[in-house]
């Protein structure tokens, strides 16, 4: 049995695994985007307590391994509360909180990269803080943030593979289950690796295109 | 009645006291030039007038409103106080026209069409009408600063603050910006200008204020400050810059 027949034989399961990987990635990134925006904005606030809240969150995310976070949310918290959590739900929560922490740092960095004069100019015209942030600072910050944002998307996509340890049947776990049947480690891991690779290459290409589109002014006039 | 009334204004950054009891009244249509060495507190004073810096104590009244106790009204008060910065601070992601028309539209003071019409009028006034659809990075420093003046004027302010508006410009562009400011002064705008351009101060100011170490050391009409300064510190400063 060569590798192609293996691909054909397990294609439906592999695609289902990849599908779950992509779904978990997208949902986690949407939730992480909200968390990242909220905590990123908190971290540039004038108020000390708000900055402290953001700092604690980011420190916890960065100071603990993702795998430990996944175990804590899937096994730890349900044990303490006497409940059961679905593996996929736990996985999404873990990845959202994790990516949210990193995105918060990216958002903070992006906002801080914009010169202080921009906020002052906007405020001196009478714009409230929120409006100035939304219309003047963030549109500029997002441009500087774009490469880091896309990088985080790719990292989160790859991090879904860690959810195999809490028995989420995403792509990696699917690979493990197939190998448990047929013992064809080399071929199956190769197929799984290629599938990740192709998806991530497509993402990278799209991101390059977005980056190019976002450089303003130069193409006009 | 004074347009701007500053009473016992003090401002500290940590232990550093930058403004130590400033008292100043600016009348309607008056043009004030503030001169002094770097670090004397002149920019800080200007920034206290629209609360970009919070006063440590004292009051700053503009049009009878106390800026230092504005609470929820600060955005409203600021609409009437135009500010022009040393670094222009145009919004790089907006065209020239949008830079000027954005705030009046966002604050629902004007419709988009009205604001753009006003913006074009203002661009004509600063002689940049043909640059309406260009982005700031495609303009020279002098042009950017003229757009920044137009942007501030778009809010129809009662007072205009200028924070060293020509200090970041190449020498050959200083004139075009000063000319716009001269015209503005002629049109009767109340202006407070922090500047190193002594020629401008001499020609345009109704009153020149010399600040040193956080105090107003001397003030008077330009002919007096430049022609017959009384205080030794003023004399020393003018000897260095003239």
XYZ file of C-alpha atoms in Angstrom:
463
model
C 0.000 0.000 0.000
C 1.655 3.216 -1.109
C 1.150 6.672 0.298
C -1.435 7.678 -2.302
C -3.750 4.824 -1.461
C -3.357 5.795 2.193
C -4.390 9.337 1.336
C -7.386 8.093 -0.596
C -8.390 5.640 2.108
C -8.247 8.158 4.967
C -9.162 11.301 3.005
C -12.625 11.802 4.575
C -11.216 11.532 8.104
C -8.231 13.751 7.335
C -10.467 16.411 5.785
C -12.808 16.232 8.769
C -9.796 16.706 11.045
C -8.527 19.620 9.000
C -12.035 21.089 8.983
C -12.182 21.024 12.766
C -8.705 22.534 12.953
C -9.795 25.428 10.755
C -13.090 25.899 12.585
C -11.393 25.984 15.980
C -8.793 28.398 14.618
C -11.351 30.794 13.191
C -13.644 30.824 16.231
C -10.678 31.156 18.614
C -9.186 34.000 16.612
C -12.475 35.897 16.535
C -12.812 35.602 20.312
C -9.098 36.321 20.758
C -9.469 39.393 18.554
C -12.135 40.770 20.881
C -10.065 39.954 23.976
C -6.931 41.368 22.371
C -8.631 44.615 21.405
C -10.216 45.080 24.839
C -7.074 44.285 26.830
C -4.846 46.106 24.348
C -6.928 49.259 24.832
C -6.862 48.762 28.610
C -3.080 48.556 28.516
C -2.758 52.016 26.951
C -5.341 53.554 29.277
C -4.462 56.513 31.467
C -5.883 54.693 34.483
C -3.445 52.604 36.444
C -5.942 49.953 37.542
C -7.042 49.277 33.972
C -3.428 48.946 32.869
C -2.768 46.587 35.793
C -5.685 44.338 34.789
C -4.299 44.039 31.267
C -0.807 43.398 32.577
C -1.924 40.545 34.826
C -3.809 38.879 31.993
C -0.926 39.149 29.541
C 1.595 37.965 32.136
C -0.446 34.875 32.968
C -0.834 33.944 29.307
C 2.815 34.499 28.527
C 4.092 33.025 31.756
C 2.518 29.591 31.390
C 2.803 26.968 28.622
C -0.181 26.561 26.325
C -0.292 22.855 27.142
C -0.645 23.600 30.850
C -3.363 26.138 30.062
C -5.235 23.497 28.061
C -4.961 20.908 30.882
C -6.008 23.469 33.450
C -9.112 24.464 31.497
C -10.093 20.941 30.392
C -9.264 18.945 33.545
C -8.540 21.464 36.318
C -11.448 23.856 36.273
C -14.177 21.207 35.626
C -12.773 19.157 38.516
C -12.885 22.120 40.888
C -16.400 23.083 39.811
C -17.709 19.536 39.507
C -18.737 19.995 35.873
C -17.738 18.486 32.552
C -16.448 20.491 29.642
C -16.562 19.424 26.040
C -13.005 19.028 24.649
C -13.693 21.312 21.682
C -15.192 23.994 23.941
C -12.220 23.738 26.310
C -9.896 23.936 23.333
C -11.556 27.051 21.971
C -11.502 28.708 25.402
C -7.822 27.870 25.823
C -6.760 29.111 22.421
C -8.903 32.259 22.681
C -7.447 33.233 26.040
C -3.946 32.386 24.868
C -4.027 34.188 21.529
C -5.966 37.040 23.182
C -3.002 37.715 25.444
C -0.570 37.891 22.572
C -2.954 39.967 20.477
C -3.339 42.408 23.376
C 0.403 42.953 23.267
C 0.299 43.410 19.503
C -2.526 45.948 19.838
C -0.655 47.804 22.583
C 2.525 47.869 20.503
C 0.618 49.081 17.454
C -1.068 51.924 19.333
C 2.173 52.958 21.014
C 3.947 53.026 17.650
C 1.734 55.946 16.582
C 3.214 59.303 17.561
C 1.620 61.026 20.554
C 1.015 64.051 18.373
C -1.725 62.193 16.501
C -3.847 61.780 19.619
C -3.108 65.355 20.686
C -4.085 66.733 17.288
C -7.324 64.769 17.333
C -8.174 65.814 20.896
C -7.289 69.446 20.187
C -10.032 69.447 17.537
C -12.501 68.470 20.243
C -12.787 64.774 19.437
C -13.533 62.574 22.467
C -10.905 59.958 23.359
C -12.875 57.009 21.980
C -13.599 58.702 18.678
C -9.962 59.771 18.297
C -8.828 56.239 19.053
C -11.275 54.721 16.586
C -10.875 57.116 13.676
C -7.317 58.387 14.006
C -5.126 56.032 16.035
C -6.450 52.529 15.318
C -6.611 52.810 11.511
C -2.930 53.739 11.542
C -2.026 51.214 14.241
C -3.687 48.345 12.377
C -1.398 48.987 9.433
C 1.713 48.599 11.564
C 0.143 45.655 13.372
C -0.797 43.657 10.273
C 2.344 41.487 9.948
C 2.263 40.584 13.645
C -1.492 39.886 13.480
C -1.095 37.481 10.588
C 1.831 35.833 12.325
C -0.388 35.265 15.363
C -3.087 33.711 13.154
C -0.561 31.212 11.846
C 0.732 30.436 15.340
C -2.807 29.839 16.597
C -3.544 27.558 13.669
C -0.496 25.479 14.542
C -1.288 25.578 18.255
C -4.576 23.761 17.597
C -2.438 20.619 17.207
C -1.747 20.747 20.961
C -5.447 20.209 21.573
C -4.910 16.595 20.500
C -3.817 15.954 24.092
C -7.296 16.765 25.357
C -8.752 14.447 22.694
C -10.026 17.051 20.262
C -10.125 15.207 16.950
C -8.527 17.967 14.936
C -5.964 17.136 12.280
C -3.122 15.986 14.547
C -5.391 13.821 16.693
C -6.872 12.352 13.514
C -3.351 11.419 12.427
C -2.688 9.744 15.771
C -5.904 7.756 15.563
C -5.140 6.582 12.032
C -1.658 5.467 13.087
C -3.156 3.556 16.008
C -4.988 1.514 13.333
C -2.309 0.946 10.736
C 1.071 1.722 12.389
C 2.153 3.729 9.307
C 3.816 6.567 11.245
C 6.050 7.865 8.491
C 3.399 8.179 5.800
C 0.624 9.500 8.023
C 2.721 12.190 9.728
C 4.043 13.206 6.323
C 0.504 13.601 4.994
C -0.564 15.556 8.084
C 2.500 17.812 7.854
C 1.854 18.535 4.182
C -1.767 19.424 4.927
C -0.726 21.945 7.605
C 1.956 23.285 5.311
C -0.385 23.877 2.389
C -2.949 25.722 4.523
C -0.298 27.910 6.112
C 1.313 28.698 2.751
C -2.055 29.803 1.413
C -2.500 32.023 4.470
C 0.959 33.542 4.034
C 0.258 34.367 0.400
C -3.025 36.044 1.289
C -1.338 38.002 4.054
C 1.393 39.288 1.730
C -1.300 40.558 -0.564
C -3.143 42.291 2.283
C 0.070 43.936 3.474
C 0.772 45.291 0.023
C -2.735 46.679 -0.297
C -2.477 48.454 3.034
C 0.373 50.828 2.250
C -1.573 54.012 1.719
C -1.038 57.147 -0.264
C 1.819 55.974 -2.392
C -0.235 54.369 -5.130
C -2.657 57.271 -5.426
C -2.053 60.524 -7.273
C -13.389 91.259 28.651
C -10.461 88.932 28.013
C -10.757 86.066 25.600
C -8.190 84.069 27.542
C -7.621 84.690 31.241
C -4.870 82.828 33.046
C -4.637 83.227 36.806
C -1.919 81.889 39.097
C -1.236 79.004 36.766
C 1.262 76.469 38.044
C 2.377 73.271 36.394
C 4.783 70.630 37.672
C 6.021 67.424 36.122
C 6.887 65.342 39.161
C 9.324 67.444 41.164
C 10.053 69.757 38.287
C 8.073 72.979 38.474
C 7.800 74.214 34.891
C 5.292 77.025 35.330
C 5.520 79.014 38.559
C 2.605 81.401 38.796
C 1.606 82.650 35.363
C -0.911 85.489 35.013
C -1.969 86.550 31.568
C -4.964 88.086 29.884
C -5.454 88.018 26.142
C -8.036 90.293 24.582
C -10.243 89.540 21.622
C -8.355 89.859 18.299
C -5.072 90.292 20.119
C -1.953 88.578 18.787
C 0.421 87.465 21.514
C 3.881 86.086 20.845
C 5.543 84.103 23.603
C 9.319 83.997 23.425
C 11.937 82.392 25.636
C 14.676 79.801 25.703
C 13.907 76.083 25.270
C 12.753 74.628 28.553
C 11.495 77.978 29.792
C 7.933 76.648 29.947
C 6.449 78.477 26.980
C 5.132 75.374 25.200
C 3.771 73.989 28.457
C 1.907 77.252 29.006
C 0.357 76.987 25.551
C -0.604 73.348 26.120
C -2.316 74.260 29.396
C -4.631 76.597 27.497
C -6.401 73.682 25.761
C -5.739 71.197 28.559
C -3.337 69.001 26.640
C -1.492 69.465 29.915
C -3.479 69.567 33.135
C -2.690 72.580 35.261
C -1.348 71.735 38.719
C -3.135 74.763 40.161
C -4.626 78.049 39.056
C -7.261 78.705 36.415
C -7.309 79.058 32.649
C -10.441 80.688 31.305
C -11.224 80.706 27.615
C -14.420 82.530 26.623
C -15.376 82.509 30.283
C -15.089 78.718 30.582
C -12.561 77.391 33.068
C -10.550 74.831 31.126
C -8.924 73.449 34.275
C -12.323 72.436 35.665
C -13.985 71.376 32.451
C -14.949 67.865 33.585
C -17.240 66.521 30.871
C -17.119 69.676 28.794
C -13.491 69.633 27.719
C -14.258 68.328 24.219
C -16.789 71.080 23.732
C -14.386 73.773 24.957
C -11.582 72.480 22.766
C -13.709 72.864 19.653
C -13.319 76.623 20.056
C -9.557 76.511 20.595
C -7.543 75.744 17.472
C -4.054 74.345 17.851
C -1.168 74.096 15.426
C 1.770 71.882 16.349
C 5.455 72.020 15.618
C 5.284 68.576 13.956
C 2.058 69.386 12.001
C 0.450 66.119 13.143
C -1.707 65.724 10.076
C -3.530 62.402 9.876
C -1.459 60.373 7.374
C -4.277 57.991 6.454
C -6.595 60.780 5.340
C -6.405 63.016 2.293
C -5.856 66.726 2.795
C -9.561 67.362 2.295
C -10.501 64.657 4.804
C -7.958 65.960 7.318
C -9.761 69.295 7.297
C -13.369 68.127 7.001
C -13.147 65.074 9.264
C -13.640 66.630 12.709
C -16.641 68.859 11.881
C -18.382 65.850 10.309
C -17.451 63.375 13.056
C -18.697 65.818 15.692
C -21.900 66.315 13.681
C -21.372 70.065 13.385
C -21.653 69.942 9.621
C -22.786 67.581 6.896
C -20.091 66.033 4.753
C -20.931 68.313 1.835
C -20.855 71.450 3.987
C -17.608 70.453 5.654
C -15.932 69.736 2.331
C -17.085 73.035 0.926
C -15.612 74.816 3.944
C -12.442 72.752 3.623
C -12.010 73.804 0.006
C -12.535 77.436 0.970
C -9.903 77.120 3.672
C -7.530 75.410 1.255
C -7.960 78.336 -1.096
C -7.129 80.619 1.790
C -3.829 78.818 2.453
C -3.248 78.546 -1.287
C -3.349 74.745 -1.506
C -6.612 74.129 -3.283
C -5.017 71.848 -5.865
C -3.767 69.520 -3.090
C -7.221 68.577 -1.761
C -7.043 64.920 -2.759
C -3.429 64.326 -1.930
C -2.110 62.519 1.165
C 0.004 64.504 3.664
C 3.206 62.557 2.980
C 3.202 63.942 -0.551
C 3.373 67.524 0.720
C 6.361 69.582 1.798
C 6.654 70.596 5.445
C 5.447 74.106 4.710
C 2.422 72.783 2.838
C 1.626 70.323 5.627
C 1.717 73.101 8.189
C -0.616 75.233 6.085
C -3.025 72.302 5.882
C -2.743 71.931 9.657
C -3.734 75.580 10.050
C -6.700 75.012 7.725
C -7.688 71.949 9.748
C -7.725 73.968 12.954
C -9.686 76.773 11.276
C -12.308 74.296 10.068
C -13.648 74.142 13.624
C -14.202 77.890 13.439
C -12.238 78.519 16.637
C -12.301 81.688 18.742
C -8.627 81.413 19.606
C -5.703 79.878 17.741
C -2.681 78.458 19.552
C 0.561 77.982 17.645
C 3.283 75.858 19.208
C 6.518 76.749 17.400
C 4.788 76.310 14.033
C 7.903 76.931 11.936
C 10.582 75.227 14.038
C 10.415 71.923 12.154
C 10.518 73.562 8.731
C 13.321 74.006 6.254
C 14.275 77.704 6.155
C 12.835 78.297 2.704
C 9.384 77.184 3.872
C 9.124 79.342 6.966
C 7.910 82.350 5.001
C 4.852 80.692 3.462
C 3.586 79.572 6.877
C 4.258 82.933 8.522
C 2.417 84.661 5.680
C -0.689 82.580 6.343
C -0.434 83.471 10.019
C -0.009 87.157 9.228
C -3.126 87.085 7.096
C -4.981 85.339 9.889
C -3.892 88.048 12.330
C -5.043 90.714 9.895
C -8.435 89.017 9.649
C -8.825 89.552 13.371
C -8.111 86.093 14.805
C -7.107 85.961 18.449
C -3.723 84.251 18.398
C -1.209 83.007 20.927
C 2.035 82.059 19.232
C 5.040 80.381 20.806
C 7.835 81.200 18.422
C 11.520 81.643 17.778
C 10.768 83.910 14.815
C 11.625 87.278 16.320
C 10.953 89.021 13.011
C 7.387 87.691 13.037
C 6.910 88.696 16.668
C 8.178 92.179 15.964
C 5.961 92.638 12.927
C 2.724 90.941 13.881
C 2.435 90.749 17.672
C 0.380 93.226 19.614
C 2.191 92.099 22.706
C 5.334 90.062 23.262
C 5.768 87.954 26.371
C 9.161 86.802 27.529
C 9.113 83.686 29.706
C 12.062 82.440 31.706
C 12.195 79.662 34.275
C 8.435 79.443 34.540
C 7.724 83.134 35.065
C 6.602 85.908 32.766
C 9.662 88.090 33.139
C 8.664 90.904 30.859
C 5.811 91.798 28.548
C 4.905 94.686 26.318
C 4.500 95.836 22.737
C 7.209 94.500 20.433
C 8.762 97.921 20.005
C 9.409 98.009 23.749
C 10.529 94.396 24.255
C 12.846 94.401 21.268
C 13.792 98.091 21.279
C 14.108 98.813 24.955
C 14.030 95.683 27.126
C 14.176 96.455 30.842
C 14.909 93.154 32.515
C 18.488 91.866 32.408
C 17.298 88.328 31.580
C 15.337 89.606 28.586
C 18.377 91.536 27.414
C 20.593 88.448 27.731
C 18.109 86.289 25.831
C 17.652 88.795 23.021
C 21.397 89.237 22.707
C 21.678 85.515 22.103
C 18.906 85.175 19.517
C 19.104 88.440 17.591
